[in-house]
Coordinates of C-alpha atoms and ligand atoms in Angstrom, one line a residue:
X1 CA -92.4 -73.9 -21.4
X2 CA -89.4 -76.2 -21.4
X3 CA -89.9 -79.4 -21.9
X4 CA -88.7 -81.4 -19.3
X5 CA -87.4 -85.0 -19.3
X6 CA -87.6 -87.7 -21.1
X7 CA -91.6 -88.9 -22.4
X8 CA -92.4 -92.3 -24.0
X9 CA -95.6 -93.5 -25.1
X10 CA -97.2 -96.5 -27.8
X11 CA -97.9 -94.5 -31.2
X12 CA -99.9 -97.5 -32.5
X13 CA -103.3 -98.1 -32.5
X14 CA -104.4 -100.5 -29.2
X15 CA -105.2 -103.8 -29.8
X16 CA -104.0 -106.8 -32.0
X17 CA -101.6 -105.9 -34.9
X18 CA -98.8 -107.1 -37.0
X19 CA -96.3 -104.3 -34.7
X20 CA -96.7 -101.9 -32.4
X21 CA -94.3 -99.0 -31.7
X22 CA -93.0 -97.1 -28.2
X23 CA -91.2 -93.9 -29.0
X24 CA -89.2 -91.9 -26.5
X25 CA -88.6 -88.1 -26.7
X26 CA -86.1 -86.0 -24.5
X27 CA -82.5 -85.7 -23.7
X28 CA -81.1 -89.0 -22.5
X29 CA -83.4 -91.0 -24.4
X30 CA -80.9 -93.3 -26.0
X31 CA -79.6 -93.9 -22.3
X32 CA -82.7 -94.8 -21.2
X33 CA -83.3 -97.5 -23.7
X34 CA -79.9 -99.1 -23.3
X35 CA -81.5 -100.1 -19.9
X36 CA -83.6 -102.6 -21.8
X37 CA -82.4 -103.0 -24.8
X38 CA -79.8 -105.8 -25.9
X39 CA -78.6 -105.4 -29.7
X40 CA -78.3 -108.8 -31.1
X41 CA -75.0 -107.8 -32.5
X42 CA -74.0 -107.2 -28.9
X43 CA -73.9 -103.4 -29.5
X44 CA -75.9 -100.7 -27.3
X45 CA -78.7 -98.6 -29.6
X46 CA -75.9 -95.4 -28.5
X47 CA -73.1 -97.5 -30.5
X48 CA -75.3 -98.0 -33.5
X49 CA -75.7 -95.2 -35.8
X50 CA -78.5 -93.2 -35.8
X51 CA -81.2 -94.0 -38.2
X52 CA -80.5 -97.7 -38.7
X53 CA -82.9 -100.3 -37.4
X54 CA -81.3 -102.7 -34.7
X55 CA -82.2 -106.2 -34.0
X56 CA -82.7 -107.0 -30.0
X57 CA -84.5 -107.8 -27.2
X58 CA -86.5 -105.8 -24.4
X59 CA -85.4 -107.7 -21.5
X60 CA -85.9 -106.9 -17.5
X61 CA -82.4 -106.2 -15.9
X62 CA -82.3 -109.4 -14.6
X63 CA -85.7 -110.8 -15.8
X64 CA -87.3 -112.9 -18.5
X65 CA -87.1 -111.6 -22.5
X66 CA -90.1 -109.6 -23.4
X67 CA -90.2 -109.3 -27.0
X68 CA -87.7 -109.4 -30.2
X69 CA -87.8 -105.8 -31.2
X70 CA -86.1 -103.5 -33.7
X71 CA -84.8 -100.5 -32.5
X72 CA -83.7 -97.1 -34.3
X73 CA -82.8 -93.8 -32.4
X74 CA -82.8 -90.4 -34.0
X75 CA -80.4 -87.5 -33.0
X76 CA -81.4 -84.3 -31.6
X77 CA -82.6 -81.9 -34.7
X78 CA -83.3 -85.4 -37.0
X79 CA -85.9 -86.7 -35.6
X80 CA -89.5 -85.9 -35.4
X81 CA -90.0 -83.5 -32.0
X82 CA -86.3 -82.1 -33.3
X83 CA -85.0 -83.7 -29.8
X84 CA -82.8 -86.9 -29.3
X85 CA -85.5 -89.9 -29.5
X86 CA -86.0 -93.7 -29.8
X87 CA -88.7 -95.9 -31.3
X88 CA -88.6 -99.7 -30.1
X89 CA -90.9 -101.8 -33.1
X90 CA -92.3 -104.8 -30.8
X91 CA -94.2 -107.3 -31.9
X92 CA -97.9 -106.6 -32.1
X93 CA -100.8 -107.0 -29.5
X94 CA -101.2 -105.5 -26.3
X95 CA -99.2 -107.6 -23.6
X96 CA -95.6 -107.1 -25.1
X97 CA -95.6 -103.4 -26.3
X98 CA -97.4 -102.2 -22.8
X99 CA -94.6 -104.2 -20.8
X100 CA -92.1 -102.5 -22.9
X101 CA -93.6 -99.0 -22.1
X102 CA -93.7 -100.0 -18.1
X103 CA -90.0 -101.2 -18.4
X104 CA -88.6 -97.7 -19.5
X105 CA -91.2 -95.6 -17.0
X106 CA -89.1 -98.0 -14.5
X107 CA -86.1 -97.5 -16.6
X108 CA -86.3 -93.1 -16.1
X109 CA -89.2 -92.1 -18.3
X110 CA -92.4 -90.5 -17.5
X111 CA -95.8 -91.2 -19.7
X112 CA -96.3 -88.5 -22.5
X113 CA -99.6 -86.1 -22.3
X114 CA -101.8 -86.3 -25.6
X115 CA -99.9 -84.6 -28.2
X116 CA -97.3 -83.9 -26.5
X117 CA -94.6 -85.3 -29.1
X118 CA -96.1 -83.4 -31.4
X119 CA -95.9 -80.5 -29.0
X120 CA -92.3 -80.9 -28.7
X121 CA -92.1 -80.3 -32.4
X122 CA -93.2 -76.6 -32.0
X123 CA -91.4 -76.2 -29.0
X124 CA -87.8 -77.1 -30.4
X125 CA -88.8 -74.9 -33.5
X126 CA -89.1 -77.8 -36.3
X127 CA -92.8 -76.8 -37.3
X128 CA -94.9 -73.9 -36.2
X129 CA -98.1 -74.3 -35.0
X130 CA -100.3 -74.2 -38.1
X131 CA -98.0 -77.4 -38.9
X132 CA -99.1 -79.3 -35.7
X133 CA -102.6 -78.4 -36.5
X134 CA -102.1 -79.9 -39.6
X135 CA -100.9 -83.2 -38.0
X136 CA -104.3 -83.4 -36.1
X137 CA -105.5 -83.2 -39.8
X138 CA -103.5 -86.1 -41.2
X139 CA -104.9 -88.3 -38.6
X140 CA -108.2 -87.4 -38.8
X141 CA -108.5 -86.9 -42.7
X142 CA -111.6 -89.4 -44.0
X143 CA -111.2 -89.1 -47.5
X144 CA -108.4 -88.3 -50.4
X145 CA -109.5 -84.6 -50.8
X146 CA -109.4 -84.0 -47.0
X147 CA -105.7 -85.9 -46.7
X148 CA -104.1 -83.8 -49.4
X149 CA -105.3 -80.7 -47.8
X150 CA -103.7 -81.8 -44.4
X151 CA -100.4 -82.7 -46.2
X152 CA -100.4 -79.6 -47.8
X153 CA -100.4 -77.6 -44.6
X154 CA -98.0 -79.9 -42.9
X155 CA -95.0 -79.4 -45.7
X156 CA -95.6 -76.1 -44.9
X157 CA -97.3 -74.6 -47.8
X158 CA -100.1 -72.7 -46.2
X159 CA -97.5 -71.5 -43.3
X160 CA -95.3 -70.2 -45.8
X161 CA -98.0 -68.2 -47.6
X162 CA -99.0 -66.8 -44.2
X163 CA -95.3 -65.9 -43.5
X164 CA -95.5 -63.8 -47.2
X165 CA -98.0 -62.4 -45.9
X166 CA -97.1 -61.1 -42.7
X167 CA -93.5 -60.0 -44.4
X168 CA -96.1 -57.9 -46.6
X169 CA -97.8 -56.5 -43.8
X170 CA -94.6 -55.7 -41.8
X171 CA -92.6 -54.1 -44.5
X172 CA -96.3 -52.2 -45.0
X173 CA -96.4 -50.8 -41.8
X174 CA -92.8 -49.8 -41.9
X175 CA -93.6 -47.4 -44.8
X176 CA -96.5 -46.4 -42.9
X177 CA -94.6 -45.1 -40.6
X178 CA -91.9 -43.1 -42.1
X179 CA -94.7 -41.6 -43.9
X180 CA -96.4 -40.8 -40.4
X181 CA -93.7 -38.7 -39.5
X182 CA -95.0 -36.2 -42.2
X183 CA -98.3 -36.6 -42.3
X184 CA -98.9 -33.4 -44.1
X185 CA -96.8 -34.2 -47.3
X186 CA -99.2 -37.1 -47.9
X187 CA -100.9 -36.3 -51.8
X188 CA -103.7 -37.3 -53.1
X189 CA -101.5 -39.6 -55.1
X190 CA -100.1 -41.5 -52.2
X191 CA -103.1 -42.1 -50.3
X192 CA -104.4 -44.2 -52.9
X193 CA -101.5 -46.1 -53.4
X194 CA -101.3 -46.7 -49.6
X195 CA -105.5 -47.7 -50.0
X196 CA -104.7 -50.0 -53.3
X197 CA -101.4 -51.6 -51.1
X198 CA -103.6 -52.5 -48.4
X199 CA -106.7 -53.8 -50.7
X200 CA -104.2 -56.4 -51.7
X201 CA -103.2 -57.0 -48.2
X202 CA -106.5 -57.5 -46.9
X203 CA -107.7 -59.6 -50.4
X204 CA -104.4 -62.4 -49.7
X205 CA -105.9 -62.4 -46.4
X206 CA -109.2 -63.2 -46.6
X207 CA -107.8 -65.2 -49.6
X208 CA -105.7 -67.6 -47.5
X209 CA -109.0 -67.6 -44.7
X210 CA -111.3 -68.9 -47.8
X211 CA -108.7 -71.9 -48.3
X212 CA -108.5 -72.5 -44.9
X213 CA -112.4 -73.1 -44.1
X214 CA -112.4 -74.8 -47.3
X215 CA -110.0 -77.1 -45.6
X216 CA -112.0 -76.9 -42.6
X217 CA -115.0 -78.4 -44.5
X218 CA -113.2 -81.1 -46.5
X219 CA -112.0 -82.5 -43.2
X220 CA -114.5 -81.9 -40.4
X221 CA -117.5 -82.2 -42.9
X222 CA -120.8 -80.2 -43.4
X223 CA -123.7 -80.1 -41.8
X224 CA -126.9 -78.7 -43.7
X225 CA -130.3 -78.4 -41.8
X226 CA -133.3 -79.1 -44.1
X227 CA -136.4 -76.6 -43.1
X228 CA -139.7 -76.2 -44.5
X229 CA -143.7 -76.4 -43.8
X230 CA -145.1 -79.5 -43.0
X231 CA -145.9 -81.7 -45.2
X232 CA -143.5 -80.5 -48.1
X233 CA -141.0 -83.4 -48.1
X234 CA -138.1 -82.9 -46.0
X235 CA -138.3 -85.9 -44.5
X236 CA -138.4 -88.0 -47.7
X237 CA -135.6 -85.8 -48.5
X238 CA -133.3 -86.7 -45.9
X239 CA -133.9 -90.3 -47.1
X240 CA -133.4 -89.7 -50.6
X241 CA -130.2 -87.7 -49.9
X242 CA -128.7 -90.5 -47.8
X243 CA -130.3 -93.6 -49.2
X244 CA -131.6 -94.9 -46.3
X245 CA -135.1 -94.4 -44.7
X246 CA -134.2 -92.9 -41.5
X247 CA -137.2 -90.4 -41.0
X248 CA -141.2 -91.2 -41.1
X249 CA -142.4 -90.2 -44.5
X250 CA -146.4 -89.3 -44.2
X251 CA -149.0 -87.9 -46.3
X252 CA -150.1 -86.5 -42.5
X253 CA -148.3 -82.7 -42.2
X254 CA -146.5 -82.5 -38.5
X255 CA -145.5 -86.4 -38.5
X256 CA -141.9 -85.4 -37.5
X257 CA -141.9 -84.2 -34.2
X258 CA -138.3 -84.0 -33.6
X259 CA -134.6 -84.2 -35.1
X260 CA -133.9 -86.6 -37.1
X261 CA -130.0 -86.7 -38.1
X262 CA -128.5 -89.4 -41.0
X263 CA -125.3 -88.6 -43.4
X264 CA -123.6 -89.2 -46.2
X265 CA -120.4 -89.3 -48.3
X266 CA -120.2 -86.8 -51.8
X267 CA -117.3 -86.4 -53.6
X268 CA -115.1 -86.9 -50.7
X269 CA -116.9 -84.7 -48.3
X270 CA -118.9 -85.9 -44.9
X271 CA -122.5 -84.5 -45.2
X272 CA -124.5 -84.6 -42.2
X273 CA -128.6 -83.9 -43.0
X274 CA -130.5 -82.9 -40.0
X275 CA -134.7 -83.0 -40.8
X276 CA -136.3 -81.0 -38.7
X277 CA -140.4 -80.6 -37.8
X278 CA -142.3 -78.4 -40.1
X279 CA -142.1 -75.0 -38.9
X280 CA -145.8 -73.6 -38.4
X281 CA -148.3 -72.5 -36.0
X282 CA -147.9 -75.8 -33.8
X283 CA -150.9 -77.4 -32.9
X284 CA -149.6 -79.2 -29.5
X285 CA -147.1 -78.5 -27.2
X286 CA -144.9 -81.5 -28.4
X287 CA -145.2 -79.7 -32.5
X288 CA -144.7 -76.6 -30.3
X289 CA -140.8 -78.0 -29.0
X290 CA -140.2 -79.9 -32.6
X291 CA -140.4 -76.1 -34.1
X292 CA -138.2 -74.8 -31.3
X293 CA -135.8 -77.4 -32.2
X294 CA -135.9 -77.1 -35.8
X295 CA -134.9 -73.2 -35.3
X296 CA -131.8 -74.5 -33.1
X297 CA -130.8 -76.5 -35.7
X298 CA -131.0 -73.9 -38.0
X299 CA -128.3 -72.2 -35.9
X300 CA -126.2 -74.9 -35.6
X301 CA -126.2 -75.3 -39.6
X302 CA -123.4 -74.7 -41.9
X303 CA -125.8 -74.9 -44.8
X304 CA -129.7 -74.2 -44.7
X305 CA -132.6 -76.2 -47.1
X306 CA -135.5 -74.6 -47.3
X307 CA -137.8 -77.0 -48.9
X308 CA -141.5 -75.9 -50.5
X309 CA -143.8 -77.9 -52.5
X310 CA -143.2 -76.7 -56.1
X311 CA -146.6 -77.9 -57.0
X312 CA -148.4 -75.7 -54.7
X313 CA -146.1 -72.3 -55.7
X314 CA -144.7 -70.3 -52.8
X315 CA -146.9 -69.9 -50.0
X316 CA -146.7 -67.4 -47.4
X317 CA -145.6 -69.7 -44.9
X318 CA -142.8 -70.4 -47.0
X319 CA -141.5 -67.1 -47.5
X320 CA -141.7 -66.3 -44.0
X321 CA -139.4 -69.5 -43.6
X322 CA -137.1 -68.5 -46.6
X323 CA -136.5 -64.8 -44.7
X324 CA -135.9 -66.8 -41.4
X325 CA -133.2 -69.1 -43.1
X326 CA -131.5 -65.7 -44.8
X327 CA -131.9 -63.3 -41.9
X328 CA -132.4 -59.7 -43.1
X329 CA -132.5 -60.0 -46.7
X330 CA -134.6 -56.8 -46.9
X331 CA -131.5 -54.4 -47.9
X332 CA -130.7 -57.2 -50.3
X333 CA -127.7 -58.2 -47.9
X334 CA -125.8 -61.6 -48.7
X335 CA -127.4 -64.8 -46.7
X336 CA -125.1 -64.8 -43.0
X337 CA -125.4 -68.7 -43.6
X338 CA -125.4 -70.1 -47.5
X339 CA -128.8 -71.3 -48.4
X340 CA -130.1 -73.3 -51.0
X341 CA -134.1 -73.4 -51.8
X342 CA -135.0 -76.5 -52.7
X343 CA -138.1 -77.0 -55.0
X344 CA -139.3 -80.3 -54.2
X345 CA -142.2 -82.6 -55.8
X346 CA -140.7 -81.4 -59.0
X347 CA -142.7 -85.3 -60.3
X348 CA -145.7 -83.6 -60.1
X349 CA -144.8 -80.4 -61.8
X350 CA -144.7 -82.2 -65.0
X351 CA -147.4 -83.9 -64.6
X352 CA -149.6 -81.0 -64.1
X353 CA -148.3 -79.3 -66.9
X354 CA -145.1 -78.1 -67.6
X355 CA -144.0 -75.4 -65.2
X356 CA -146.7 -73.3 -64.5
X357 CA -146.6 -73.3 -60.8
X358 CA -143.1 -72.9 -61.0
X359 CA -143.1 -69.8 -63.5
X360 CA -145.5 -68.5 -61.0
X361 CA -142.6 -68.9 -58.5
X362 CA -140.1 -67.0 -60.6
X363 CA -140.4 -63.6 -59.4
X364 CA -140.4 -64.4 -55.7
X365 CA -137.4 -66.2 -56.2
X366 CA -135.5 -64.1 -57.7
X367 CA -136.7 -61.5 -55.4
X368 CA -134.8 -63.7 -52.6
X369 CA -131.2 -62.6 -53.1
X370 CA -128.3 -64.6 -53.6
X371 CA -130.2 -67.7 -52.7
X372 CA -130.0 -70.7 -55.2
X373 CA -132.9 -72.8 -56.4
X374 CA -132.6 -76.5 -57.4
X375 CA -135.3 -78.8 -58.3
X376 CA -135.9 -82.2 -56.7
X377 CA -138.1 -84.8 -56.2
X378 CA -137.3 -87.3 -53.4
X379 CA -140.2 -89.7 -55.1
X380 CA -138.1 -90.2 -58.7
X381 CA -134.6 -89.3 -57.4
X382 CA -134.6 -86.5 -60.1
X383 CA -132.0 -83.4 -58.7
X384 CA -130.8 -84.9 -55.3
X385 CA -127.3 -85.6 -57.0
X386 CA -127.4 -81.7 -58.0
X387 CA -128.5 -81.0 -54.6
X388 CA -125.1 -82.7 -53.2
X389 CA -123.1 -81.1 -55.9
X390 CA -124.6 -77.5 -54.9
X391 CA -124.1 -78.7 -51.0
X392 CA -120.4 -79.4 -51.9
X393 CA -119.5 -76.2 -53.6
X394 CA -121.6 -73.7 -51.5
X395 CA -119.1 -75.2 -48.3
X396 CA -116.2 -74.8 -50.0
X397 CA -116.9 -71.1 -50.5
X398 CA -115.6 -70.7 -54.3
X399 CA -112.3 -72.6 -53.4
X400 CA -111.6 -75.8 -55.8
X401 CA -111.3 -78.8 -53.6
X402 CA -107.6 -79.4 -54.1
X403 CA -106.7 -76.0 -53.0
X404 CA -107.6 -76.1 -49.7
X405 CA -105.4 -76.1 -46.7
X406 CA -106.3 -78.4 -43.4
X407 CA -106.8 -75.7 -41.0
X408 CA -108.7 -75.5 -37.5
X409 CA -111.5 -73.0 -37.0
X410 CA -108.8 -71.1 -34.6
X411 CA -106.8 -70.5 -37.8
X412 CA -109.3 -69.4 -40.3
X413 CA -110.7 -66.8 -37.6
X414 CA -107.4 -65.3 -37.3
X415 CA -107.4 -65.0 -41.1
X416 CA -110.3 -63.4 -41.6
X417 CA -109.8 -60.6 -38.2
X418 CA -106.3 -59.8 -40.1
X419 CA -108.5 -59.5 -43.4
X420 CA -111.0 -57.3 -41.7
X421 CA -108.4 -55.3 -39.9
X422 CA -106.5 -54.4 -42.9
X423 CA -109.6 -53.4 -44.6
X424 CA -110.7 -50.8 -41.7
X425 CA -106.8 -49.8 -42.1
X426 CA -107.8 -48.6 -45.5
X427 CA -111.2 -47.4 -44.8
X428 CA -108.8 -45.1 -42.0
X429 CA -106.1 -44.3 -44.7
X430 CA -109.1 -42.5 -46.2
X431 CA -110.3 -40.2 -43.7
X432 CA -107.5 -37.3 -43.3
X433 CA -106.5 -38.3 -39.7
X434 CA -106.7 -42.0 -40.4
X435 CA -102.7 -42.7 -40.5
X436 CA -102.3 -43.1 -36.9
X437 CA -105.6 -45.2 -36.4
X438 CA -104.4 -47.2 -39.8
X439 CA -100.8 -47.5 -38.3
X440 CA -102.1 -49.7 -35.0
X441 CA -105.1 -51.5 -36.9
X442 CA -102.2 -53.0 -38.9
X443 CA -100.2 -53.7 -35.6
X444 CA -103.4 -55.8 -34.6
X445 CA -103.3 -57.7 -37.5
X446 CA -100.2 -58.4 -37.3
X447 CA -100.8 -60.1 -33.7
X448 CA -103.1 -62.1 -35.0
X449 CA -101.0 -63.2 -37.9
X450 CA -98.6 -64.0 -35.6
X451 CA -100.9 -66.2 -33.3
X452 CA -101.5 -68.2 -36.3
X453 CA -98.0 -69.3 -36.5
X454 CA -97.8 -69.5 -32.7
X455 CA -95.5 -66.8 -31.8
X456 CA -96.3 -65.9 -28.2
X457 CA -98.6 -68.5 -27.8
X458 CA -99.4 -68.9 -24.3
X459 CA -99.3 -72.4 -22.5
X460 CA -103.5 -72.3 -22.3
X461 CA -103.5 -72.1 -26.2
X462 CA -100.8 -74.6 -26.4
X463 CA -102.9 -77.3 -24.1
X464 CA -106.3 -76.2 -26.4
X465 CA -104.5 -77.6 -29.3
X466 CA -102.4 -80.4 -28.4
X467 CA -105.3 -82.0 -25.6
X468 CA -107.3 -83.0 -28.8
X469 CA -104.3 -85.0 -29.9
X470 CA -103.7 -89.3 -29.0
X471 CA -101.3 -90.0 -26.5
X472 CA -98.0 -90.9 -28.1
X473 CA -98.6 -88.3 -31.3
Ligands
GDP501 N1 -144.9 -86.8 -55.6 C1 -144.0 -86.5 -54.6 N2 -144.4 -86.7 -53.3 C2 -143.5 -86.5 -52.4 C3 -142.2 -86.0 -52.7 N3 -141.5 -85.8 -51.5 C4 -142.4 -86.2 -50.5 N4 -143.6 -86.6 -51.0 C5 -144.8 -87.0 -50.3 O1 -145.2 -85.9 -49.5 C6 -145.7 -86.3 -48.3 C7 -145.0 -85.7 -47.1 O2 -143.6 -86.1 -47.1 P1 -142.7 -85.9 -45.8 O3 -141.3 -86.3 -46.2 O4 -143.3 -86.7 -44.7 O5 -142.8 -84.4 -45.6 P2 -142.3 -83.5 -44.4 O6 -143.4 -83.2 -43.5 O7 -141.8 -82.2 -45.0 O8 -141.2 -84.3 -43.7 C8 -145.6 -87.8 -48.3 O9 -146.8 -88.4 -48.6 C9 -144.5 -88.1 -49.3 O10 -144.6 -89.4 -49.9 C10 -141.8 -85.8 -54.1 O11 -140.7 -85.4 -54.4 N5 -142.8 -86.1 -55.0
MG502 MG1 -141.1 -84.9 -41.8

């Protein structure tokens, strides 16, 4: 996993701008450069210091003058892939900074892969691989709450809670193990402090996994499927949450047949509404796929709505949806996916009298555990705001916006195993033979830890990651 030679690529944005930058990466950077660049000062880029910007040209050995340029080179361990590199500033547009980039393949270079600066960061040891994640999330945040998360990650703040950790874990496992050796001296006393040790463990860990898919959220966005009978106003719904009138609104139940997607912004965070076809007994084959489709997108949803009519009360048909959205709520068990029950038509509540439907409600809802109600009505407006707000917290899990770190999926899942792999450690600590097993469920979630970081990480994980970078990051 060497790198090998020396990579250039444009690290601006193509098309027309005010500059546009080539960087080189690699041993014998500098050298290559000096092929094409002529300091105005009549010095080469290697006898100007590092770190100062030099007027030229890019010139041909014996051709025309490209482009006026500045110049600046970094030295090996200063610079941003921690290797000797060069950026030439040309003047923007597409026709100079692309000659530019020809004249040092010509000059000894060869065209960087996507990411692969970047790459060359981890590889020479200047940031570990939660860092280069958090690179992709710079570039990619959308709004301030998603940036600082990103930034966060990148100065290191989330990898240096995740290196606390695993120094936890390690010097854990170390007592573990002189203690293995005799097994049969282990009190009462010190199994519980082993148990309450490794609580904490597993609660930093699932902790730092919260933050991370917090993160997640804030930068990749949320997508929240709204389900319901016909008829009961998710279509208006998806046009009141995103102010525009993307979906058919009828009085006629079934009128959406299929998927209908639109999103919006809320407090900083990307929220993508999916309506779906009423789920019921379909009266044609085409309602027939809708429903199909509307229990995909269910799947596919980080958040579920399940919409009723608050005038008519619960119905049957919605309960049977509500227990479809929740998945095995009979023991009482936590939703698998957060869901929200949204009472809709809440205009005509008050108009029939205050509340009585929805008293009648009550005692079904709260039967429905851990699911939240809100009250809307896509005709006045009245609760959608709530709605987001509820949308927005339920995806961030508990976590306060500005403490979450940019993270990929890759990274909270290895979180949360370590989490879950610490807790069976303790469950094991418990049982009377449960040292041993405790002893290599730790050793697991330590590998995991470490595969956050990147320790080990093979070349396959390496191009997974940096492939979803731009060439020339
Ligand atoms: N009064 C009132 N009517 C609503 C509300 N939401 C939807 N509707 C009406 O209910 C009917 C069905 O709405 P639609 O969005 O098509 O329902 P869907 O089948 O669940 O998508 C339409 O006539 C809407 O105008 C609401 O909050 N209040
Ligand atoms: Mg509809």
């Amino acid at each position: 996993m060497r790198p090998d030679g020396v990579i250039a690529a444009i690290a601006t944005a193509w098309g027309e701008s005010a500059i546009a930058v080539v960087r080189l990466s690699g041993e014998g950077s500098v050298e290559i450069a000096d092929k094409i660049f002529h300091g105005k000062s009549g010095k080469s880029l290697s006898e100007i210091p590092a770190r100062r910007m030099a007027l030229g040209v890019v010139a041909d050995s014996n051709g025309p003058v490209v482009d006026e340029v500045l110049a600046v080179r970094f030295e090996e361990g200063r610079s941003y892939t921690g290797e000797e590199s060069v950026e030439i500033h040309c003047h923007g547009g597409i026709a100079a900074v692309q000659r530019c980039l020809e004249l040092l393949l010509d000059a000894g270079a060869r065209l960087a892969l996507p990411g692969e600066f970047t790459k060359r960061a981890f590889l020479s040891g200047r940031i570990d691989l939660a860092q280069a994640e958090a690179v992709l999330g710079v570039i990619r945040s959308k709004s301030d709450a998603a940036l600082l998360s990103a930034s966060r990650s990148l100065q290191g703040e989330l990898s240096s809670r995740v290196r606390g950790l695993m120094d936890a874990l390690t010097a854990f496992r170390a007592e573990l193990e002189a203690r293995m050796d005799y097994p049969e001296e282990l009190d009462g006393q010190e199994n519980s402090e082993i148990s309450d040790g490794l609580e904490k463990l597993s609660m930093a860990a699932s902790g730092l996994a919260g933050r991370c898919r917090a993160g997640l959220m804030l930068s990749s966005g949320v997508r929240a499927v709204i389900l319901g009978r016909p008829n009961v106003g998710k279509s208006a719904l998806l046009n009141a949450l995103t102010g525009e009138q993307r979906a058919i609104v009828t009085a006629i139940p079934g009128t959406t047949r299929d998927t209908v997607t639109a999103s919006a912004v809320w407090r900083g965070m990307a929220l993508e509404f999916v309506d779906t076809a009423g789920i019921r007994e379909a009266r044609d084959e085409i309602e027939g796929i809708g429903i199909t489709r509307s229990l995909a997108a269910m799947e596919g949803a980080d958040i579920r709505l399940v919409v009723i009519d608050s005038a008519e009360g619960m119905t049957a048909g919605d309960a049977e949806i509500i227990s479809k959205a929740i998945e095995g709520d009979a023991g009482g068990a936590p939703p698998k996916k957060p869901t929200i029950l949204v009472l809709n038509k809440s205009d005509l509540l008050t108009q029939a009298g205050p509340g009585t439907a929805y008293a009648a409600m009550r005692p079904q809802m709260t039967s429905t555990v851990g699911v939240k109600g809100i009250r809307t009505s896509a005709l006045t407006g009245d609760g959608i705001e709530a709605l987001k707000d509820s949308i927005f917290e339920l995806a961030l899990g508990n976590v306060p916006a500005e403490e979450g770190y940019a993270a990929t999926e890759r990274m909270a899942s290895a979180l949360s195993e370590a989490a879950s792999l610490i807790g069976d450690a303790k469950a094991a600590v418990q049982r009377a033979d449960g040292i041993d097993a405790a002893g290599s469920l730790l050793a697991e979630a330590s590998v995991s830890i470490a595969a956050l970081l990147g320790a080990d990480a093979t070349e396959e994980l390496l191009d997974a990651i940096f492939s979803k970078f731009c060439v020339g990051k």
